[in-house]
Coordinates of C-alpha atoms in Angstrom, one line a residue:
Chain L
M5 CA 78.5 101.8 60.7
K6 CA 79.4 98.2 60.0
I7 CA 77.6 95.2 61.1
Q8 CA 79.7 93.2 63.6
K9 CA 81.4 90.2 62.3
K10 CA 81.8 87.4 64.9
I11 CA 85.4 87.0 65.7
T12 CA 86.4 83.4 65.8
G13 CA 89.6 81.5 65.6
A14 CA 92.9 83.1 66.3
V15 CA 93.3 85.6 69.2
R16 CA 93.9 89.1 68.0
P17 CA 97.5 90.1 68.0
C18 CA 96.9 93.3 70.1
V19 CA 95.4 91.1 72.8
L20 CA 98.5 88.9 72.9
K21 CA 100.8 91.9 73.0
L22 CA 98.7 93.4 75.9
A23 CA 98.7 90.1 77.8
G24 CA 102.4 89.7 77.4
T25 CA 103.1 93.3 78.5
A26 CA 100.8 92.7 81.5
L27 CA 102.5 89.5 82.5
I28 CA 106.0 90.9 82.3
T29 CA 105.0 94.0 84.2
C30 CA 103.2 92.1 86.9
S31 CA 106.2 89.7 87.2
L32 CA 108.5 92.6 87.7
L33 CA 106.2 94.1 90.3
A34 CA 105.9 90.8 92.2
F35 CA 109.7 90.2 92.0
D36 CA 110.4 93.7 93.3
H37 CA 107.7 93.4 96.1
P38 CA 109.2 93.4 99.6
A39 CA 108.1 90.9 102.2
A40 CA 104.4 91.2 103.0
Y41 CA 103.2 93.1 106.0
A42 CA 99.6 92.0 105.6
T43 CA 97.9 89.5 103.4
S44 CA 94.2 89.5 102.9
I45 CA 92.0 87.1 101.0
S46 CA 88.3 87.6 100.8
G47 CA 85.4 86.6 98.6
D48 CA 81.7 86.3 98.4
S49 CA 79.5 83.8 96.8
L50 CA 75.9 84.6 95.8
T51 CA 73.8 81.6 94.7
I52 CA 70.5 82.7 93.2
L53 CA 67.5 80.5 92.1
R54 CA 64.9 82.4 90.1
L55 CA 61.4 81.0 89.6
R56 CA 59.0 82.4 87.0
E57 CA 57.0 81.7 83.9
N58 CA 57.2 83.5 80.5
K59 CA 54.5 84.4 78.0
R60 CA 54.7 80.9 76.5
D61 CA 54.0 79.3 79.9
D62 CA 57.6 77.9 80.0
Q63 CA 58.7 77.1 83.6
L64 CA 61.9 78.9 84.1
F65 CA 64.2 78.0 87.0
P66 CA 67.6 79.5 86.2
L67 CA 70.3 78.9 88.9
Y68 CA 73.0 81.5 89.1
E69 CA 76.3 81.5 90.9
Y70 CA 78.1 84.8 91.4
L71 CA 81.6 84.6 92.7
N72 CA 83.9 87.5 93.7
L73 CA 87.4 86.9 94.9
S74 CA 90.0 89.4 96.1
A75 CA 93.5 88.7 97.4
S76 CA 95.9 91.4 98.4
D77 CA 99.4 91.5 99.8
T78 CA 100.6 94.8 101.5
G79 CA 104.2 95.6 101.7
S80 CA 106.3 98.6 102.7
Q81 CA 105.9 100.4 99.3
G82 CA 102.4 99.4 98.4
T83 CA 99.8 96.7 97.8
I84 CA 99.5 94.1 95.1
S85 CA 96.1 92.6 94.7
V86 CA 94.2 90.3 92.4
Q87 CA 90.5 91.0 91.8
L88 CA 88.3 88.5 90.1
G89 CA 84.5 88.4 89.6
G90 CA 82.1 86.5 87.4
W91 CA 78.9 84.5 87.2
G92 CA 77.5 81.4 85.7
R93 CA 74.0 80.2 85.0
I94 CA 72.4 76.8 84.3
D95 CA 68.7 76.3 83.5
L96 CA 67.0 73.8 85.7
G97 CA 63.7 74.1 84.0
D98 CA 62.9 75.3 80.5
R99 CA 65.4 77.4 78.6
S100 CA 65.5 81.0 79.9
S101 CA 67.5 82.4 77.0
Q102 CA 69.1 81.2 73.8
R103 CA 71.6 79.0 75.7
R104 CA 70.8 76.6 78.6
S105 CA 73.9 77.7 80.3
D106 CA 75.8 81.0 80.2
G107 CA 78.3 83.0 82.2
D108 CA 80.6 85.9 82.2
I109 CA 83.9 87.2 83.6
Q110 CA 82.9 90.6 84.7
Y111 CA 86.3 91.7 85.9
G112 CA 89.7 90.1 86.5
F113 CA 92.8 92.1 87.0
L114 CA 96.0 92.4 88.9
S115 CA 96.6 95.7 90.6
Y116 CA 99.4 97.5 92.2
R117 CA 98.8 100.5 94.5
A118 CA 101.7 102.4 95.9
N119 CA 101.6 104.1 99.3
K120 CA 102.8 107.3 97.7
N121 CA 101.4 109.5 94.9
N122 CA 98.2 107.5 94.5
L123 CA 100.1 105.4 91.9
Q124 CA 97.9 102.7 90.6
F125 CA 98.6 100.2 87.9
N126 CA 96.0 97.6 86.8
A127 CA 96.4 94.8 84.2
G128 CA 93.5 92.7 83.0
R129 CA 89.7 93.0 82.6
Q130 CA 88.7 96.2 84.4
W131 CA 86.3 99.1 84.4
V132 CA 88.0 102.4 83.7
V133 CA 86.3 105.6 84.8
E134 CA 88.4 108.6 83.8
G135 CA 86.7 111.8 82.6
V136 CA 84.9 111.0 79.3
A137 CA 85.9 107.3 79.6
T138 CA 83.5 104.9 81.3
E139 CA 84.8 101.8 79.6
R140 CA 85.4 98.1 80.4
L141 CA 88.5 96.9 78.7
D142 CA 91.0 94.0 78.7
G143 CA 94.2 96.0 79.1
L144 CA 96.3 98.3 81.1
Y145 CA 95.6 101.3 83.3
L146 CA 98.0 103.6 85.0
R147 CA 97.2 106.5 87.2
T148 CA 99.4 108.7 89.4
D149 CA 99.8 112.1 91.1
L150 CA 102.4 114.4 89.5
V151 CA 104.1 117.5 90.8
A152 CA 102.3 120.7 91.7
G153 CA 98.8 119.2 92.1
F154 CA 98.6 117.6 88.6
T155 CA 97.4 114.0 88.2
A156 CA 97.6 111.8 85.1
A157 CA 95.9 108.6 84.0
T158 CA 96.2 106.6 80.9
F159 CA 94.7 103.3 79.6
V160 CA 95.0 101.0 76.6
G161 CA 93.3 97.8 75.7
T162 CA 90.7 95.9 73.9
P163 CA 87.2 97.1 74.5
V164 CA 85.0 94.6 76.3
T165 CA 81.6 95.0 74.6
T166 CA 78.6 93.0 73.7
N167 CA 78.0 93.4 70.0
P168 CA 74.5 92.3 69.0
N169 CA 74.3 94.7 66.0
F170 CA 77.5 96.7 65.6
E171 CA 81.1 96.0 66.4
G172 CA 82.7 97.5 69.5
G173 CA 86.1 98.0 68.1
E174 CA 89.5 96.3 68.6
L175 CA 91.5 98.9 70.4
I176 CA 90.7 101.6 72.9
Y177 CA 93.1 104.0 74.5
G178 CA 93.0 107.4 76.2
G179 CA 93.8 109.3 79.3
R180 CA 93.1 112.2 81.6
I181 CA 95.2 115.0 83.0
A182 CA 93.8 116.9 85.9
H183 CA 94.8 119.7 88.3
T184 CA 93.6 119.5 91.8
M185 CA 93.6 121.7 94.9
P186 CA 92.0 119.2 97.3
K187 CA 90.3 121.9 99.3
Y188 CA 88.8 123.8 96.4
Y189 CA 88.7 122.1 93.0
S190 CA 89.6 119.5 90.5
I191 CA 89.5 120.1 86.8
G192 CA 90.4 117.5 84.2
L193 CA 90.9 117.1 80.5
S194 CA 90.4 113.7 79.0
A195 CA 90.2 111.9 75.7
L196 CA 89.6 108.5 74.3
R197 CA 89.8 106.8 70.9
N198 CA 88.2 103.5 69.9
E199 CA 89.2 102.0 66.6
T200 CA 89.2 99.0 64.3
D201 CA 92.0 98.7 61.8
A202 CA 93.1 102.3 62.6
E203 CA 89.6 103.5 61.6
G204 CA 88.0 105.5 64.3
L205 CA 84.7 104.3 65.7
R206 CA 84.7 106.8 68.6
E207 CA 86.9 109.8 69.4
E208 CA 85.9 111.9 72.4
E209 CA 87.5 114.6 74.3
G210 CA 86.1 116.3 77.4
V211 CA 86.5 118.5 80.4
D212 CA 85.3 117.5 83.8
L213 CA 85.2 119.6 87.0
W214 CA 84.5 119.4 90.7
L215 CA 84.4 122.7 92.5
H216 CA 83.9 123.1 96.2
P217 CA 85.3 126.5 97.0
I218 CA 83.4 126.5 100.3
P219 CA 82.1 123.4 102.2
Q220 CA 78.5 124.4 101.5
L221 CA 78.9 124.6 97.7
D222 CA 79.6 121.7 95.4
I223 CA 79.6 121.9 91.6
S224 CA 80.4 118.9 89.5
G225 CA 79.9 118.0 85.8
R226 CA 81.4 117.4 82.5
S227 CA 81.3 118.4 78.8
S228 CA 82.2 115.9 76.1
Y229 CA 83.0 116.6 72.5
N230 CA 82.7 114.1 69.6
S231 CA 85.6 114.7 67.2
L232 CA 84.3 112.4 64.6
S233 CA 80.9 114.0 64.3
K234 CA 82.4 117.4 65.2
G235 CA 79.9 118.4 67.9
W236 CA 79.4 118.6 71.6
A237 CA 77.7 115.4 72.7
E238 CA 76.9 116.3 76.3
H239 CA 77.0 119.0 78.8
A240 CA 75.9 117.8 82.3
Y241 CA 76.4 119.9 85.5
T242 CA 75.0 119.7 88.9
L243 CA 75.2 122.4 91.6
S244 CA 74.5 121.6 95.3
V245 CA 74.2 124.1 98.1
T246 CA 74.0 122.9 101.7
P247 CA 73.3 126.1 103.8
M248 CA 72.8 123.9 106.9
D249 CA 73.2 120.2 107.7
A250 CA 69.4 119.6 107.4
L251 CA 68.9 121.4 104.1
R252 CA 70.4 120.7 100.6
L253 CA 69.4 122.5 97.5
S254 CA 70.4 121.1 94.1
A255 CA 70.1 122.3 90.5
S256 CA 71.1 120.3 87.4
M257 CA 71.4 120.9 83.7
Q258 CA 72.0 118.4 80.9
R259 CA 72.1 119.0 77.2
I260 CA 72.3 116.0 74.8
D261 CA 72.9 116.3 71.1
Y262 CA 71.7 113.0 69.7
K263 CA 73.8 112.8 66.6
D264 CA 77.0 113.3 68.6
Y265 CA 76.0 111.4 71.8
F266 CA 74.6 108.2 70.1
Y267 CA 77.3 108.3 67.5
H268 CA 78.5 104.7 67.9
V269 CA 76.8 102.1 70.1
T270 CA 76.7 98.4 69.6
T271 CA 72.9 97.9 69.9
S272 CA 70.3 99.0 67.4
A273 CA 68.0 99.8 70.3
L274 CA 70.1 102.9 70.9
S275 CA 71.3 103.5 67.4
L276 CA 70.5 106.5 65.3
T277 CA 69.7 104.1 62.5
N278 CA 66.7 102.4 64.2
G279 CA 64.1 105.0 63.3
I280 CA 63.3 105.6 67.0
L281 CA 66.0 108.1 67.8
D282 CA 66.1 111.1 65.6
P283 CA 69.7 112.2 64.8
N284 CA 68.5 115.8 64.7
E285 CA 67.0 115.7 68.2
E286 CA 68.4 117.8 71.0
L287 CA 67.5 117.4 74.6
W288 CA 67.7 120.0 77.4
N289 CA 67.0 118.6 80.9
V290 CA 66.9 121.3 83.6
G291 CA 65.9 120.5 87.1
G292 CA 66.3 121.0 90.8
S293 CA 65.6 119.4 94.1
I294 CA 65.3 120.2 97.8
G295 CA 66.4 117.7 100.4
F296 CA 65.3 118.4 104.0
L297 CA 66.0 116.5 107.2
P298 CA 63.5 117.8 109.8
T299 CA 64.9 115.2 112.2
K300 CA 67.9 112.9 112.0
N301 CA 65.6 110.0 111.1
V302 CA 63.4 111.7 108.5
N303 CA 64.5 112.6 105.0
V304 CA 62.2 114.5 102.6
A305 CA 63.1 115.4 99.0
L306 CA 61.2 117.4 96.5
E307 CA 62.3 117.3 92.9
Y308 CA 61.4 118.8 89.5
N309 CA 62.8 118.1 86.1
R310 CA 61.9 119.8 82.8
Y311 CA 62.7 118.0 79.5
E312 CA 62.7 120.1 76.4
Y313 CA 63.2 118.7 72.9
E314 CA 64.0 120.2 69.6
I315 CA 61.5 117.9 67.8
A316 CA 59.5 115.8 70.3
G317 CA 57.1 117.3 72.8
D318 CA 58.3 118.6 76.1
A319 CA 57.7 116.9 79.5
D320 CA 57.8 117.8 83.2
Y321 CA 58.6 115.3 85.9
Y322 CA 58.2 116.3 89.5
G323 CA 57.5 114.6 92.9
V324 CA 58.3 114.1 96.5
T325 CA 60.0 111.3 98.4
A326 CA 60.0 110.8 102.2
S327 CA 61.9 108.2 104.2
F328 CA 62.2 107.3 107.8
T329 CA 65.0 105.3 109.4
T330 CA 65.7 104.2 112.9
P331 CA 69.3 103.3 113.7
T332 CA 68.5 99.6 114.4
A333 CA 65.3 98.2 113.1
L334 CA 63.1 100.1 110.6
T335 CA 63.6 101.8 107.2
A336 CA 60.4 103.0 105.5
G337 CA 59.6 105.4 102.7
A338 CA 57.0 106.6 100.2
S339 CA 57.1 108.6 97.1
F340 CA 54.8 110.3 94.6
H341 CA 55.9 111.5 91.1
R342 CA 54.1 112.9 88.2
M343 CA 55.2 112.7 84.6
D344 CA 53.5 115.4 82.5
G345 CA 54.3 114.8 78.9
D346 CA 52.6 115.5 75.6
T347 CA 51.3 112.0 74.8
G348 CA 49.4 109.3 76.6
P349 CA 52.3 107.1 77.7
L350 CA 54.1 110.2 79.0
R351 CA 51.3 111.3 81.3
Y352 CA 51.2 109.2 84.5
N353 CA 51.4 109.2 88.3
Q354 CA 54.0 107.0 89.9
Y355 CA 53.5 105.8 93.5
R356 CA 55.9 103.9 95.7
A357 CA 55.9 102.7 99.3
W358 CA 58.5 100.5 101.0
A359 CA 59.4 99.3 104.4
T360 CA 62.1 97.0 105.9
Q361 CA 61.9 95.8 109.5
K362 CA 64.6 93.9 111.3
F363 CA 63.7 91.3 113.9
G364 CA 67.1 90.3 115.4
P365 CA 68.8 88.1 112.8
A366 CA 65.8 88.2 110.5
D367 CA 64.3 91.0 108.4
L368 CA 61.1 91.5 106.3
T369 CA 60.7 93.9 103.4
L370 CA 57.6 95.1 101.5
D371 CA 57.9 97.2 98.4
F372 CA 54.9 98.5 96.4
F373 CA 55.2 100.3 93.1
D374 CA 52.3 101.6 91.0
V375 CA 52.2 103.5 87.7
D376 CA 48.8 105.0 86.9
F377 CA 48.6 106.2 83.2
D378 CA 46.1 108.9 82.2
S379 CA 45.2 106.9 79.1
S380 CA 45.2 103.2 78.5
I381 CA 48.3 101.4 77.2
T382 CA 47.3 98.0 75.5
G383 CA 43.9 98.3 77.3
R384 CA 45.3 99.0 80.8
T385 CA 45.8 102.2 82.7
N386 CA 47.1 100.9 86.0
T387 CA 50.2 98.7 86.4
Y388 CA 51.7 97.8 89.7
S389 CA 54.2 95.4 91.4
L390 CA 54.2 94.2 95.0
A391 CA 57.3 92.5 96.3
A392 CA 57.9 90.9 99.7
A393 CA 61.3 89.7 100.8
A394 CA 62.4 87.9 103.9
G395 CA 66.0 87.4 105.0
Y396 CA 67.8 85.6 107.8
N397 CA 71.4 86.0 108.9
F398 CA 72.8 82.7 110.3
N399 CA 76.0 84.6 111.2
R400 CA 78.0 87.5 109.8
S401 CA 79.0 85.5 106.8
L402 CA 75.9 83.4 105.8
R403 CA 72.6 84.9 104.8
V404 CA 69.6 83.5 103.0
T405 CA 66.9 85.6 101.4
A406 CA 63.7 84.7 99.6
D407 CA 61.4 87.1 97.8
I408 CA 58.1 86.9 95.9
D409 CA 57.1 89.6 93.4
Y410 CA 53.5 90.0 92.0
Q411 CA 53.1 92.2 88.9
R412 CA 50.2 93.4 86.9
S413 CA 51.5 95.2 83.8
T414 CA 50.6 96.3 80.3
D415 CA 52.1 93.0 79.1
F416 CA 51.1 90.6 81.8
D417 CA 47.7 90.1 83.6
N418 CA 49.1 88.4 86.7
E419 CA 52.8 87.6 86.9
L420 CA 54.3 85.9 89.9
R421 CA 58.0 85.6 90.3
G422 CA 60.2 84.2 93.0
L423 CA 63.8 84.3 94.0
V424 CA 65.9 82.5 96.6
K425 CA 69.3 83.8 97.4
L426 CA 72.1 82.4 99.5
S427 CA 75.1 84.7 100.2
Y428 CA 78.3 83.6 101.8
A429 CA 81.3 85.8 102.6
F430 CA 84.6 84.3 103.4
G431 CA 88.2 85.2 103.9
F432 CA 90.5 86.9 106.3
G433 CA 92.0 90.4 106.5
K434 CA 90.4 93.7 105.8
E435 CA 88.7 94.6 102.5
G436 CA 85.8 96.8 101.3
K437 CA 82.3 95.5 100.6
Chain G
M9 CA 114.4 107.1 65.9
K10 CA 112.6 110.4 66.4
K11 CA 109.6 108.6 67.9
I12 CA 111.8 106.5 70.3
S13 CA 113.7 109.6 71.4
L14 CA 110.4 111.4 72.1
M15 CA 109.0 108.5 74.1
V16 CA 112.2 108.2 76.2
L17 CA 112.1 112.0 76.8
M18 CA 108.4 111.7 77.8
G19 CA 109.2 108.8 80.1
V20 CA 112.0 110.6 81.9
T21 CA 109.9 113.8 82.2
L22 CA 107.0 111.9 83.7
S23 CA 109.3 109.9 86.1
F24 CA 110.7 113.3 87.3
L25 CA 107.2 114.7 87.8
Y26 CA 106.1 111.6 89.6
A27 CA 109.2 111.6 91.9
C28 CA 108.6 115.2 92.9
A29 CA 104.9 114.8 93.6
N30 CA 105.4 113.4 97.1
T31 CA 101.8 112.9 98.1
S32 CA 100.3 110.3 100.3
S33 CA 97.9 107.8 98.7
I34 CA 94.3 107.6 99.6
A35 CA 93.8 104.7 102.1
R36 CA 93.1 101.5 100.1
V37 CA 90.7 100.3 102.8
H38 CA 88.6 102.6 104.9
P39 CA 89.9 102.4 108.5
E40 CA 86.4 101.8 109.9
E41 CA 83.6 99.7 108.5
V42 CA 80.8 101.9 107.2
K43 CA 77.3 100.6 107.2
G44 CA 74.1 101.7 105.4
L45 CA 74.1 104.9 103.4
P46 CA 76.9 107.0 105.0
R47 CA 77.0 110.8 105.3
C48 CA 80.8 111.2 105.1
A49 CA 80.6 114.7 106.6
E50 CA 79.8 113.1 109.9
C51 CA 83.5 112.4 110.3
H52 CA 85.2 114.2 107.4
T53 CA 86.0 117.9 107.1
D54 CA 88.0 117.5 103.9
T55 CA 87.0 117.0 100.2
W56 CA 85.0 113.9 101.1
T57 CA 82.3 115.9 102.9
A58 CA 80.6 116.1 99.5
L59 CA 80.0 112.3 99.5
N60 CA 76.7 112.3 101.3
H61 CA 75.1 109.1 100.2
Q62 CA 71.8 110.1 101.6
A63 CA 71.6 113.3 99.6
Q64 CA 68.8 113.4 97.1
D65 CA 71.3 114.2 94.3
F66 CA 74.0 111.7 95.2
Y67 CA 72.8 109.2 92.6
L68 CA 72.9 111.9 90.0
K69 CA 76.4 113.0 91.0
H70 CA 78.2 109.8 91.8
K71 CA 79.4 109.4 88.2
F72 CA 81.3 112.7 88.4
Y73 CA 82.9 111.8 91.6
A74 CA 83.9 108.4 90.3
A75 CA 85.4 109.9 87.1
Q76 CA 87.5 112.3 89.1
Q77 CA 88.9 110.0 91.9
R78 CA 87.7 106.5 91.8
A79 CA 90.2 105.5 94.4
A80 CA 88.1 107.3 97.0
C81 CA 85.1 105.0 96.1
S82 CA 87.4 102.0 96.3
T83 CA 88.2 102.5 100.0
C84 CA 84.7 101.2 100.8
H85 CA 83.5 99.6 97.6
K86 CA 85.0 96.6 96.0
E87 CA 84.8 96.2 92.2
S88 CA 81.9 93.8 92.6
F89 CA 79.8 96.6 94.1
C90 CA 80.0 98.7 90.9
V91 CA 79.5 95.7 88.7
D92 CA 76.1 95.0 90.1
C93 CA 74.8 97.8 88.0
H94 CA 77.6 98.6 85.6
A95 CA 77.8 95.1 84.2
H96 CA 79.4 93.7 81.1
K97 CA 76.7 91.0 80.7
E98 CA 73.9 90.6 83.3
E99 CA 70.6 88.7 83.3
I100 CA 69.2 89.9 86.7
K101 CA 68.1 93.5 87.1
P102 CA 69.8 95.2 90.1
N103 CA 66.4 95.8 91.7
D104 CA 65.6 92.1 91.4
K105 CA 68.9 91.0 92.9
Y106 CA 68.4 93.1 96.0
K107 CA 64.7 93.2 96.7
E108 CA 65.5 93.4 100.4
R109 CA 67.2 96.8 99.9
P110 CA 64.4 99.1 98.6
E111 CA 66.0 102.2 100.2
L112 CA 68.8 102.0 97.6
N113 CA 66.3 102.9 94.9
L114 CA 67.9 100.6 92.4
P115 CA 66.9 101.1 88.8
H116 CA 64.3 99.3 86.8
R117 CA 61.7 98.5 89.5
G118 CA 58.6 96.6 88.7
D119 CA 57.5 95.9 85.2
Y120 CA 60.3 97.6 83.4
L121 CA 60.0 95.9 80.1
S122 CA 56.8 97.8 79.3
R123 CA 58.1 101.0 80.9
H124 CA 61.6 101.2 79.3
R125 CA 60.2 102.7 76.2
I126 CA 58.8 105.6 78.2
D127 CA 62.1 106.2 80.0
G128 CA 63.8 105.7 76.6
R129 CA 61.7 108.4 75.1
I130 CA 62.3 110.8 77.9
N131 CA 66.0 110.5 78.1
P132 CA 67.7 107.7 76.1
A133 CA 71.1 109.1 77.1
S134 CA 70.6 107.7 80.6
C135 CA 70.5 104.2 79.0
V136 CA 73.8 104.5 77.1
K137 CA 76.3 104.2 79.9
C138 CA 75.0 100.8 80.9
H139 CA 73.5 99.5 77.7
G140 CA 75.1 101.4 74.8
R141 CA 78.1 99.1 74.4
E142 CA 77.6 96.5 77.0
N143 CA 74.8 94.4 78.5
N144 CA 72.6 94.8 75.5
E145 CA 72.4 91.3 73.9
R146 CA 68.8 90.9 74.8
C147 CA 67.8 94.1 73.1
K148 CA 68.1 92.2 69.8
T149 CA 65.0 90.1 70.7
C150 CA 62.8 93.0 69.7
H151 CA 65.3 95.7 68.3
R152 CA 66.6 93.9 65.2

């Protein structure tokens, strides 16, 4: 793996090509778009002020603005929309990170969705989720239904990565072909390749499935193969059985081969070169859960997970969660989990209790979370956090929330954090949330 | 020349396959506003009965559903909904951003800085999708 060189100066040619292609395609779509039946513009703004101290007693008051915008225009053939979202920060107190101000465009793309054949075309910064691909890219995405139950999707672009240690590549492309019988199953084959100067950084193929031969049975999962390291990176499958509305049984299996799964990341924290992750390690995670609704308002879940390793010691994780909800005012829950590993840090009890109560336009939330270790970690066996939040809805669009969070951890004796949040939704027309 | 001919042939074939598909697209916006954690089977009797957001394994399975048919998620969820957790660059943990929604069981509750090495030892694969290639600039502070 090569250390990432910061790219400065000229924009990469492939980006220009992609941008040009996107602009031309979008212009053609817009030009061809018949008169609008419905136009919708919506957005939401989230202004957040955080208040905390760090280990050096710096007073940190970062102020954030998150803004999401969506505009769509529906015609007789389909809908053209523009989606844009990002955030910015400025430090009102001491510096909270390397830069006093920062920000990010999280997504920004133009989309066309046809009323027929689930045809969708996106151009811009987007998050593509297709089989083995879970990628953010600046580029193009096309998906459509084909004849006889087949569907196809393809994408190409520049990977949008953060590259603190290793480069994320200059070009990513791939696709997925699937066959679906909506009542019974969907099985897909997918592939992706990520490269720099035609040299492959990642090359993955996979099969994904979703089987539901009867309404009570649901099996989903995927297997992915790493062509560069020539090994199966992951097998992950979950089976759910719902013999009655009030009862759901679930079993899951995951196998990870470290040398194939962690083959190319951009951070040394998850790299096989960091001395923490052993390339020869293999993980098997097998588990199950039972979900039970004794009444419509009560939900109880029991879960068990077994982690088995080729090299490290094994661990069991099991517990119970119960929650109670009334249709209008109260949501409450509690959980207990036990981690039974082979070393001190992997032997602990985890407790949680939470409740949210509405009082007309106002609401109050309490959330307690406690981890009790069998042996001390940096001189402490018990760590906990207690959070209280209060919110008030001025109307359907404007809401203010404030919360305070007290923590006692292995790193901090007493840490108090605060957050004030103002959210405002605006626009007209009908969109999702 | 051979390449161009092959591409033209592929384009024509795909256009033909597309034209013959004749399916109706999934609704772009859900006809009714859905609040809280929905159990889609309360109204649906089709494929979407599986999307029970209250099920104990829904969090585990949602990635498979999204990778198969993300348009179904998009009927209720805007892009910004996914980005709250699956971010390119983010400085506020999902759990910190939505303290008033404890029922969502959002990741990294409490003092996660000291606990992340425990989760990382148990199953580092669960970290990769969000932090393997994105949202990992701060890792460098300690992981050089």
